[in-house]
CSV table of C-alpha atoms in Angstrom, one decimal:
chain,number,residue,atom,x,y,z
A,1,UNK,CA,0.0,0.0,0.0
A,2,UNK,CA,2.8,2.3,1.0
A,3,UNK,CA,4.7,1.5,-2.2
A,4,UNK,CA,1.7,2.1,-4.3
A,5,UNK,CA,1.3,5.6,-2.7
A,6,UNK,CA,4.9,6.5,-3.4
A,7,UNK,CA,4.6,5.4,-7.0
A,8,UNK,CA,1.4,7.3,-7.4
A,9,UNK,CA,3.0,10.4,-6.0
A,10,UNK,CA,6.0,10.1,-8.3
A,11,UNK,CA,3.7,9.7,-11.3
A,12,UNK,CA,1.9,12.9,-10.3
A,13,UNK,CA,5.2,14.7,-9.9
A,14,UNK,CA,6.4,13.5,-13.3
A,15,UNK,CA,3.0,14.5,-14.8
A,16,UNK,CA,3.2,18.0,-13.3
A,17,UNK,CA,6.8,18.4,-14.6
A,18,UNK,CA,5.8,17.3,-18.1
A,19,UNK,CA,2.8,19.6,-18.1
A,20,UNK,CA,4.9,22.5,-16.9
A,21,UNK,CA,7.5,21.8,-19.6
A,22,UNK,CA,4.6,21.7,-22.2
A,23,UNK,CA,3.2,25.0,-20.9
A,24,UNK,CA,6.6,26.7,-21.0
A,25,UNK,CA,7.3,25.5,-24.5
A,26,UNK,CA,3.8,26.6,-25.6
A,27,UNK,CA,4.1,30.1,-24.3
A,28,UNK,CA,7.7,30.4,-25.5
A,29,UNK,CA,6.6,29.5,-29.1
A,30,UNK,CA,3.5,31.7,-28.8
A,31,UNK,CA,5.5,34.7,-27.6
A,32,UNK,CA,8.0,34.2,-30.3
A,33,UNK,CA,5.2,34.0,-32.9
A,34,UNK,CA,3.6,37.2,-31.5
A,35,UNK,CA,7.0,38.9,-31.6
A,36,UNK,CA,7.4,38.0,-35.2
A,37,UNK,CA,3.9,39.2,-36.0
A,38,UNK,CA,4.6,42.6,-34.4
A,39,UNK,CA,7.9,42.9,-36.1
A,40,UNK,CA,6.2,42.1,-39.5
A,41,UNK,CA,3.5,44.8,-38.7
A,42,UNK,CA,6.2,47.3,-37.8
A,43,UNK,CA,8.1,46.5,-41.0
A,44,UNK,CA,5.0,46.7,-43.2
A,45,UNK,CA,3.7,50.0,-41.9
A,46,UNK,CA,5.2,52.9,-43.8
A,47,UNK,CA,7.1,55.5,-41.7
A,48,UNK,CA,5.9,59.0,-41.4
A,49,UNK,CA,7.9,61.3,-43.6
A,50,UNK,CA,8.4,63.8,-40.8
A,51,UNK,CA,9.5,61.2,-38.2
A,52,UNK,CA,11.7,59.1,-40.5
A,53,UNK,CA,15.5,59.0,-40.2
A,54,UNK,CA,15.6,59.4,-44.0
A,55,UNK,CA,14.2,62.8,-45.0
A,56,UNK,CA,13.7,64.4,-48.5
A,57,UNK,CA,16.9,66.2,-49.6
A,58,UNK,CA,15.9,69.9,-50.1
A,59,UNK,CA,16.1,70.8,-53.7
A,60,UNK,CA,17.1,67.3,-54.7
A,61,UNK,CA,13.8,65.4,-54.3
A,62,UNK,CA,11.1,64.4,-56.7
A,63,UNK,CA,7.7,64.1,-55.0
A,64,UNK,CA,4.7,61.9,-55.9
A,65,UNK,CA,1.5,62.0,-53.7
A,66,UNK,CA,-1.2,59.3,-53.3
A,67,UNK,CA,-4.3,61.0,-51.9
A,68,UNK,CA,-7.1,58.4,-52.3
A,69,UNK,CA,-7.4,58.2,-48.5
A,70,UNK,CA,-9.2,61.5,-48.7
A,71,UNK,CA,-12.1,60.0,-50.6
A,72,UNK,CA,-13.0,57.8,-47.7
A,73,UNK,CA,-15.2,58.3,-44.6
A,74,UNK,CA,-13.4,58.8,-41.3
A,75,UNK,CA,-14.4,55.3,-40.2
A,76,UNK,CA,-12.7,53.7,-43.2
A,77,UNK,CA,-9.6,55.8,-43.4
A,78,UNK,CA,-7.7,54.6,-40.4
A,79,UNK,CA,-5.2,52.8,-42.7
A,80,UNK,CA,-4.9,51.5,-46.2
A,81,UNK,CA,-2.8,48.9,-47.9
A,82,UNK,CA,-0.6,50.1,-50.8
A,83,UNK,CA,-2.3,49.4,-54.1
A,84,UNK,CA,-0.5,51.2,-56.9
A,85,UNK,CA,-1.6,50.8,-60.4
A,86,UNK,CA,1.1,49.7,-63.0
A,87,UNK,CA,0.8,53.2,-64.5
A,88,UNK,CA,1.5,54.9,-61.1
A,89,UNK,CA,4.4,52.5,-60.7
A,90,UNK,CA,5.7,53.4,-64.2
A,91,UNK,CA,5.7,57.1,-63.3
A,92,UNK,CA,7.7,56.5,-60.1
A,93,UNK,CA,10.1,54.1,-61.8
A,94,UNK,CA,10.8,56.4,-64.8
A,95,UNK,CA,11.5,59.3,-62.5
A,96,UNK,CA,14.0,57.2,-60.5
A,97,UNK,CA,15.6,55.7,-63.6
A,98,UNK,CA,16.3,59.0,-65.2
A,99,UNK,CA,17.2,60.9,-62.1
A,100,UNK,CA,19.4,58.6,-60.0
A,101,UNK,CA,21.0,61.5,-58.0
A,102,UNK,CA,17.6,62.7,-56.9
A,103,UNK,CA,15.5,61.2,-54.1
A,104,UNK,CA,12.1,60.0,-55.2
A,105,UNK,CA,9.6,60.2,-52.3
A,106,UNK,CA,6.1,58.7,-52.7
A,107,UNK,CA,3.9,60.1,-50.0
A,108,UNK,CA,0.6,58.5,-48.9
A,109,UNK,CA,-2.0,60.7,-47.0
A,110,UNK,CA,-3.1,58.2,-44.4
A,111,UNK,CA,-1.5,55.4,-42.4
A,112,UNK,CA,-0.4,52.9,-45.0
A,113,UNK,CA,0.8,49.3,-44.9
A,114,UNK,CA,2.8,47.4,-47.5
A,115,UNK,CA,0.9,45.1,-49.8
A,116,UNK,CA,0.0,41.5,-49.1
A,117,UNK,CA,-0.9,40.3,-52.6
A,118,UNK,CA,1.8,38.7,-54.7
A,119,UNK,CA,1.1,40.9,-57.7
A,120,UNK,CA,1.3,44.1,-55.7
A,121,UNK,CA,4.5,43.0,-53.9
A,122,UNK,CA,6.1,42.3,-57.2
A,123,UNK,CA,5.3,45.7,-58.4
A,124,UNK,CA,6.6,47.4,-55.3
A,125,UNK,CA,9.7,45.3,-55.3
A,126,UNK,CA,10.4,46.4,-58.9
A,127,UNK,CA,10.1,50.0,-57.9
A,128,UNK,CA,12.2,49.6,-54.8
A,129,UNK,CA,15.0,48.0,-56.7
A,130,UNK,CA,15.9,51.7,-57.4
A,131,UNK,CA,17.8,52.8,-54.3
A,132,UNK,CA,16.6,56.4,-54.6
A,133,UNK,CA,12.9,55.5,-54.1
A,134,UNK,CA,11.3,55.9,-50.7
A,135,UNK,CA,7.7,55.2,-49.6
A,136,UNK,CA,6.3,57.3,-46.7
A,137,UNK,CA,3.0,58.3,-45.2
A,138,UNK,CA,2.0,61.6,-43.8
A,139,UNK,CA,-0.6,63.3,-41.6
A,140,UNK,CA,-2.0,66.2,-43.6
A,141,UNK,CA,-2.5,68.6,-40.7
A,142,UNK,CA,0.9,67.8,-39.2
A,143,UNK,CA,2.5,68.1,-42.6
A,144,UNK,CA,1.0,71.6,-43.0
A,145,UNK,CA,2.4,72.8,-39.6
A,146,UNK,CA,4.7,75.8,-40.0
A,147,UNK,CA,3.3,76.6,-43.5
A,148,UNK,CA,1.0,79.5,-44.4
A,149,UNK,CA,-2.0,77.1,-44.5
A,150,UNK,CA,-1.4,75.5,-41.0
A,151,UNK,CA,-4.5,77.1,-39.3
A,152,UNK,CA,-6.7,77.1,-42.4
A,153,UNK,CA,-6.3,73.4,-43.2
A,154,UNK,CA,-7.5,72.4,-39.7
A,155,UNK,CA,-11.0,73.7,-40.7
A,156,UNK,CA,-11.3,70.8,-43.2
A,157,UNK,CA,-12.5,72.8,-46.2
A,158,UNK,CA,-10.6,70.6,-48.7
A,159,UNK,CA,-12.3,67.5,-47.4
A,160,UNK,CA,-15.7,69.1,-47.6
A,161,UNK,CA,-15.4,70.0,-51.3
A,162,UNK,CA,-16.7,68.0,-54.3
A,163,UNK,CA,-13.2,66.8,-55.2
A,164,UNK,CA,-11.3,65.9,-51.9
A,165,UNK,CA,-8.8,63.6,-53.5
A,166,UNK,CA,-7.9,66.0,-56.3
A,167,UNK,CA,-7.8,69.1,-54.2
A,168,UNK,CA,-5.8,67.5,-51.5
A,169,UNK,CA,-3.3,66.6,-54.1
A,170,UNK,CA,-3.3,70.2,-55.4
A,171,UNK,CA,-2.6,71.5,-51.9
A,172,UNK,CA,0.0,68.9,-50.8
A,173,UNK,CA,2.3,69.4,-53.8
A,174,UNK,CA,2.5,73.1,-52.8
A,175,UNK,CA,3.2,72.1,-49.2
A,176,UNK,CA,6.0,69.7,-50.2
A,177,UNK,CA,7.6,72.3,-52.4
A,178,UNK,CA,7.3,74.9,-49.6
A,179,UNK,CA,9.0,72.5,-47.2
A,180,UNK,CA,11.7,71.0,-49.3
A,181,UNK,CA,11.7,72.5,-52.8
A,182,UNK,CA,12.6,70.1,-55.6
A,183,UNK,CA,10.2,68.7,-58.2
A,184,UNK,CA,6.6,67.6,-57.9
A,185,UNK,CA,5.1,65.2,-60.5
A,186,UNK,CA,1.6,63.7,-61.0
A,187,UNK,CA,1.4,59.9,-60.9
A,188,UNK,CA,0.2,59.7,-64.5
A,189,UNK,CA,3.4,60.7,-66.3
A,190,UNK,CA,6.3,58.9,-67.9
A,191,UNK,CA,9.7,60.6,-67.5
A,192,UNK,CA,11.6,60.4,-70.8
A,193,UNK,CA,14.9,62.1,-69.9
A,194,UNK,CA,16.8,63.5,-66.9
A,195,UNK,CA,15.8,66.7,-65.2
A,196,UNK,CA,18.8,66.7,-62.9
A,197,UNK,CA,20.6,69.4,-64.9
A,198,UNK,CA,17.6,71.6,-65.4
A,199,UNK,CA,17.8,74.5,-63.0
A,200,UNK,CA,15.0,74.5,-60.4
A,201,UNK,CA,12.1,77.0,-60.6
A,202,UNK,CA,10.0,76.0,-63.6
A,203,UNK,CA,6.5,75.1,-64.8
A,204,UNK,CA,5.1,74.2,-68.2
A,205,UNK,CA,2.3,75.6,-70.2
A,206,UNK,CA,-0.6,73.4,-71.3
A,207,UNK,CA,-1.8,76.1,-73.7
A,208,UNK,CA,-0.7,79.7,-74.6
A,209,UNK,CA,-2.8,81.0,-71.7
A,210,UNK,CA,-2.8,78.2,-69.1
A,211,UNK,CA,-0.1,76.6,-67.0
A,212,UNK,CA,-0.2,73.1,-65.9
A,213,UNK,CA,0.4,71.9,-62.3
A,214,UNK,CA,1.3,68.3,-63.1
A,215,UNK,CA,4.9,69.3,-62.9
A,216,UNK,CA,6.2,72.1,-60.7
A,217,UNK,CA,9.8,72.7,-59.7
A,218,UNK,CA,10.9,75.3,-57.1
A,219,UNK,CA,14.1,76.0,-55.2
A,220,UNK,CA,13.9,75.4,-51.5
A,221,UNK,CA,15.0,78.9,-50.7
A,222,UNK,CA,15.0,82.4,-52.3
A,223,UNK,CA,12.6,83.1,-55.1
A,224,UNK,CA,11.4,79.5,-55.2
A,225,UNK,CA,10.4,79.5,-51.6
A,226,UNK,CA,8.7,82.8,-52.0
A,227,UNK,CA,6.7,81.5,-55.0
A,228,UNK,CA,5.7,78.4,-53.0
A,229,UNK,CA,4.4,80.7,-50.3
A,230,UNK,CA,2.4,82.8,-52.8
A,231,UNK,CA,0.9,79.6,-54.2
A,232,UNK,CA,-0.2,78.5,-50.7
A,233,UNK,CA,-1.7,81.9,-49.7
A,234,UNK,CA,-3.6,82.0,-53.0
A,235,UNK,CA,-4.9,78.5,-52.3
A,236,UNK,CA,-6.3,79.6,-49.0
A,237,UNK,CA,-7.8,82.9,-50.2
A,238,UNK,CA,-9.3,81.6,-53.4
A,239,UNK,CA,-10.1,78.0,-52.6
A,240,UNK,CA,-13.1,76.7,-54.6
A,241,UNK,CA,-14.3,73.2,-53.6
A,242,UNK,CA,-16.9,73.1,-56.4
A,243,UNK,CA,-14.7,73.2,-59.5
A,244,UNK,CA,-12.1,70.7,-60.5
A,245,UNK,CA,-9.3,72.9,-61.9
A,246,UNK,CA,-9.7,76.1,-59.9
A,247,UNK,CA,-7.1,75.1,-57.2
A,248,UNK,CA,-4.6,73.6,-59.7
A,249,UNK,CA,-3.8,75.0,-63.2
A,250,UNK,CA,-6.0,78.1,-62.6
A,251,UNK,CA,-4.2,78.9,-59.4
A,252,UNK,CA,-0.6,78.6,-60.7
A,253,UNK,CA,-1.6,80.5,-63.8
A,254,UNK,CA,-3.1,83.3,-61.7
A,255,UNK,CA,-0.1,83.6,-59.4
A,256,UNK,CA,2.6,83.3,-62.1
A,257,UNK,CA,0.9,85.9,-64.3
A,258,UNK,CA,1.0,88.3,-61.4
A,259,UNK,CA,4.7,87.6,-60.8
A,260,UNK,CA,5.6,88.0,-64.5
A,261,UNK,CA,3.5,91.1,-65.0
A,262,UNK,CA,2.9,90.1,-68.7
A,263,UNK,CA,0.8,87.7,-70.6
A,264,UNK,CA,1.9,84.1,-70.4
A,265,UNK,CA,2.7,83.8,-74.1
A,266,UNK,CA,5.2,86.7,-73.8
A,267,UNK,CA,6.7,85.3,-70.6
A,268,UNK,CA,7.3,81.9,-72.3
A,269,UNK,CA,8.9,83.6,-75.3
A,270,UNK,CA,11.2,85.8,-73.1
A,271,UNK,CA,12.5,82.7,-71.2
A,272,UNK,CA,12.3,83.7,-67.5
A,273,UNK,CA,13.7,87.3,-68.0
A,274,UNK,CA,10.4,88.8,-66.8
A,275,UNK,CA,9.4,86.3,-64.2
A,276,UNK,CA,12.0,86.6,-61.4
A,277,UNK,CA,14.0,83.7,-62.7
A,278,UNK,CA,11.0,81.4,-63.1
A,279,UNK,CA,11.2,79.3,-66.3
A,280,UNK,CA,8.0,78.7,-68.2
A,281,UNK,CA,8.4,75.9,-70.7
A,282,UNK,CA,6.2,75.7,-73.8
A,283,UNK,CA,3.7,72.8,-74.0
A,284,UNK,CA,6.2,70.5,-75.7
A,285,UNK,CA,8.1,70.0,-72.4
A,286,UNK,CA,5.4,68.3,-70.4
A,287,UNK,CA,2.1,68.6,-72.2
A,288,UNK,CA,2.9,67.9,-75.9
A,289,UNK,CA,-0.3,65.8,-76.2
A,290,UNK,CA,-3.3,67.9,-74.9
A,291,UNK,CA,-6.0,66.1,-72.8
A,292,UNK,CA,-8.5,66.2,-75.6
A,293,UNK,CA,-6.1,64.0,-77.6
A,294,UNK,CA,-5.2,61.5,-74.9
A,295,UNK,CA,-6.1,58.6,-77.1
A,296,UNK,CA,-3.2,59.5,-79.3
A,297,UNK,CA,-1.0,57.9,-76.6
A,298,UNK,CA,-3.0,54.7,-76.4
A,299,UNK,CA,-4.1,53.9,-80.0
A,300,UNK,CA,-1.8,52.4,-82.7
A,301,UNK,CA,-2.9,54.6,-85.5
A,302,UNK,CA,-1.4,57.6,-83.8
A,303,UNK,CA,1.9,56.1,-83.0
A,304,UNK,CA,4.1,57.8,-85.6
A,305,UNK,CA,2.6,61.3,-85.1
A,306,UNK,CA,2.7,61.1,-81.3
A,307,UNK,CA,6.3,59.9,-81.2
A,308,UNK,CA,7.2,62.9,-83.4
A,309,UNK,CA,5.3,65.4,-81.2
A,310,UNK,CA,7.0,64.1,-78.0
A,311,UNK,CA,10.5,63.5,-79.2
A,312,UNK,CA,11.8,66.7,-77.5
A,313,UNK,CA,9.6,66.3,-74.3
A,314,UNK,CA,11.0,65.8,-70.8
A,315,UNK,CA,8.0,63.6,-70.0
A,316,UNK,CA,4.5,62.7,-71.3
A,317,UNK,CA,1.3,63.3,-69.3
A,318,UNK,CA,-1.4,60.8,-69.7
A,319,UNK,CA,-4.4,62.8,-68.3
A,320,UNK,CA,-5.5,60.0,-66.0
A,321,UNK,CA,-9.0,61.5,-65.3
A,322,UNK,CA,-10.0,60.8,-68.9
A,323,UNK,CA,-7.5,58.1,-69.9
A,324,UNK,CA,-7.9,55.6,-67.0
A,325,UNK,CA,-10.5,53.7,-69.1
A,326,UNK,CA,-8.1,53.3,-72.0
A,327,UNK,CA,-6.0,50.3,-71.0
A,328,UNK,CA,-3.5,49.1,-73.6
A,329,UNK,CA,-2.4,45.5,-74.2
A,330,UNK,CA,1.2,44.8,-73.2
A,331,UNK,CA,3.2,44.6,-76.4
A,332,UNK,CA,0.8,46.8,-78.4
A,333,UNK,CA,2.1,49.2,-81.0
A,334,UNK,CA,1.2,52.5,-79.1
A,335,UNK,CA,3.2,55.5,-78.1
A,336,UNK,CA,2.4,54.9,-74.4
A,337,UNK,CA,3.3,51.2,-74.6
A,338,UNK,CA,6.6,52.0,-76.4
A,339,UNK,CA,7.6,54.6,-73.9
A,340,UNK,CA,6.6,52.4,-70.9
A,341,UNK,CA,8.6,49.5,-72.2
A,342,UNK,CA,11.7,51.7,-72.5
A,343,UNK,CA,11.4,54.1,-69.5
A,344,UNK,CA,9.7,51.9,-66.8
A,345,UNK,CA,10.8,48.4,-68.0
A,346,UNK,CA,10.4,46.7,-64.6
A,347,UNK,CA,6.9,48.0,-64.1
A,348,UNK,CA,6.0,47.1,-67.7
A,349,UNK,CA,7.3,43.6,-67.2
A,350,UNK,CA,5.2,43.2,-64.0
A,351,UNK,CA,2.0,44.5,-65.6
A,352,UNK,CA,0.6,41.2,-66.8
A,353,UNK,CA,-1.7,41.3,-69.9
A,354,UNK,CA,-2.8,45.0,-69.8
A,355,UNK,CA,-1.0,48.2,-68.9
């Protein structure tokens, strides 16, 4: 009886020890697993551009902005997952390819995480194979701190307008240039040649009496910084949330015309002599194909004529608002396809069947 009790006690002790070991192993594995998960979440969450150790280099940075967060309700906009189109990826890649000595910062306007899908990961990996590309997120109100629109933007006028995504983009490009100078580009372009040796402080004309704001270059100091401030003050004073272009091309045209003191057509002809050193390119530089002719970039019958018209351009602008429905088949004989294959080869290769 005594022996049986001893054996029973020993068995219980062994069972307790085994159970304790199992519990310790379980929690160790679980904690390690959770640690890995938290590390993954930390890695996949984009850094804030103002809090990151790697900041835009003043006067040596190309900026792109992704503002679709601003088309969501407050409940849905806590975070988003990166979901670039191949055309957006092409814009970023072509800028990085042709301007290796410039930083290329892609800024998202809400907390953003890296993609989970294989296709999107492949696209992002292709872009990040260029060492000068950086993806960051920003908080719009914090980003505006210290600028002329710091107080105004807190009132939320931009988000209450009819075009919150577009008008947020119109505003943020001006804030980025006020903060850092450099070059802003829309995400529906393909860069065809380097802009590294083009002196900062320039815009391009869409027509003889209208400037575009898809490409804006300003120095981080001096006249460039002063012009950025004028742009921001005009945005605040004349903001119109009901009309699509009033806070973009119309704004830069209005401010630059006042700076130059002459009609745009004359300012373009006189090559910055009347505009405080601000260079105004004619339409060939950035807008050789007007928006009304966007199909000339995506249809084979216009290939020869379009290539001729854009042979001296720094970039082509695709006018995404109207052209987004005009996908092209990879390998098709179109101007856009030819340019994409040459100037954003990795994005083009990752596009799949359509671009």
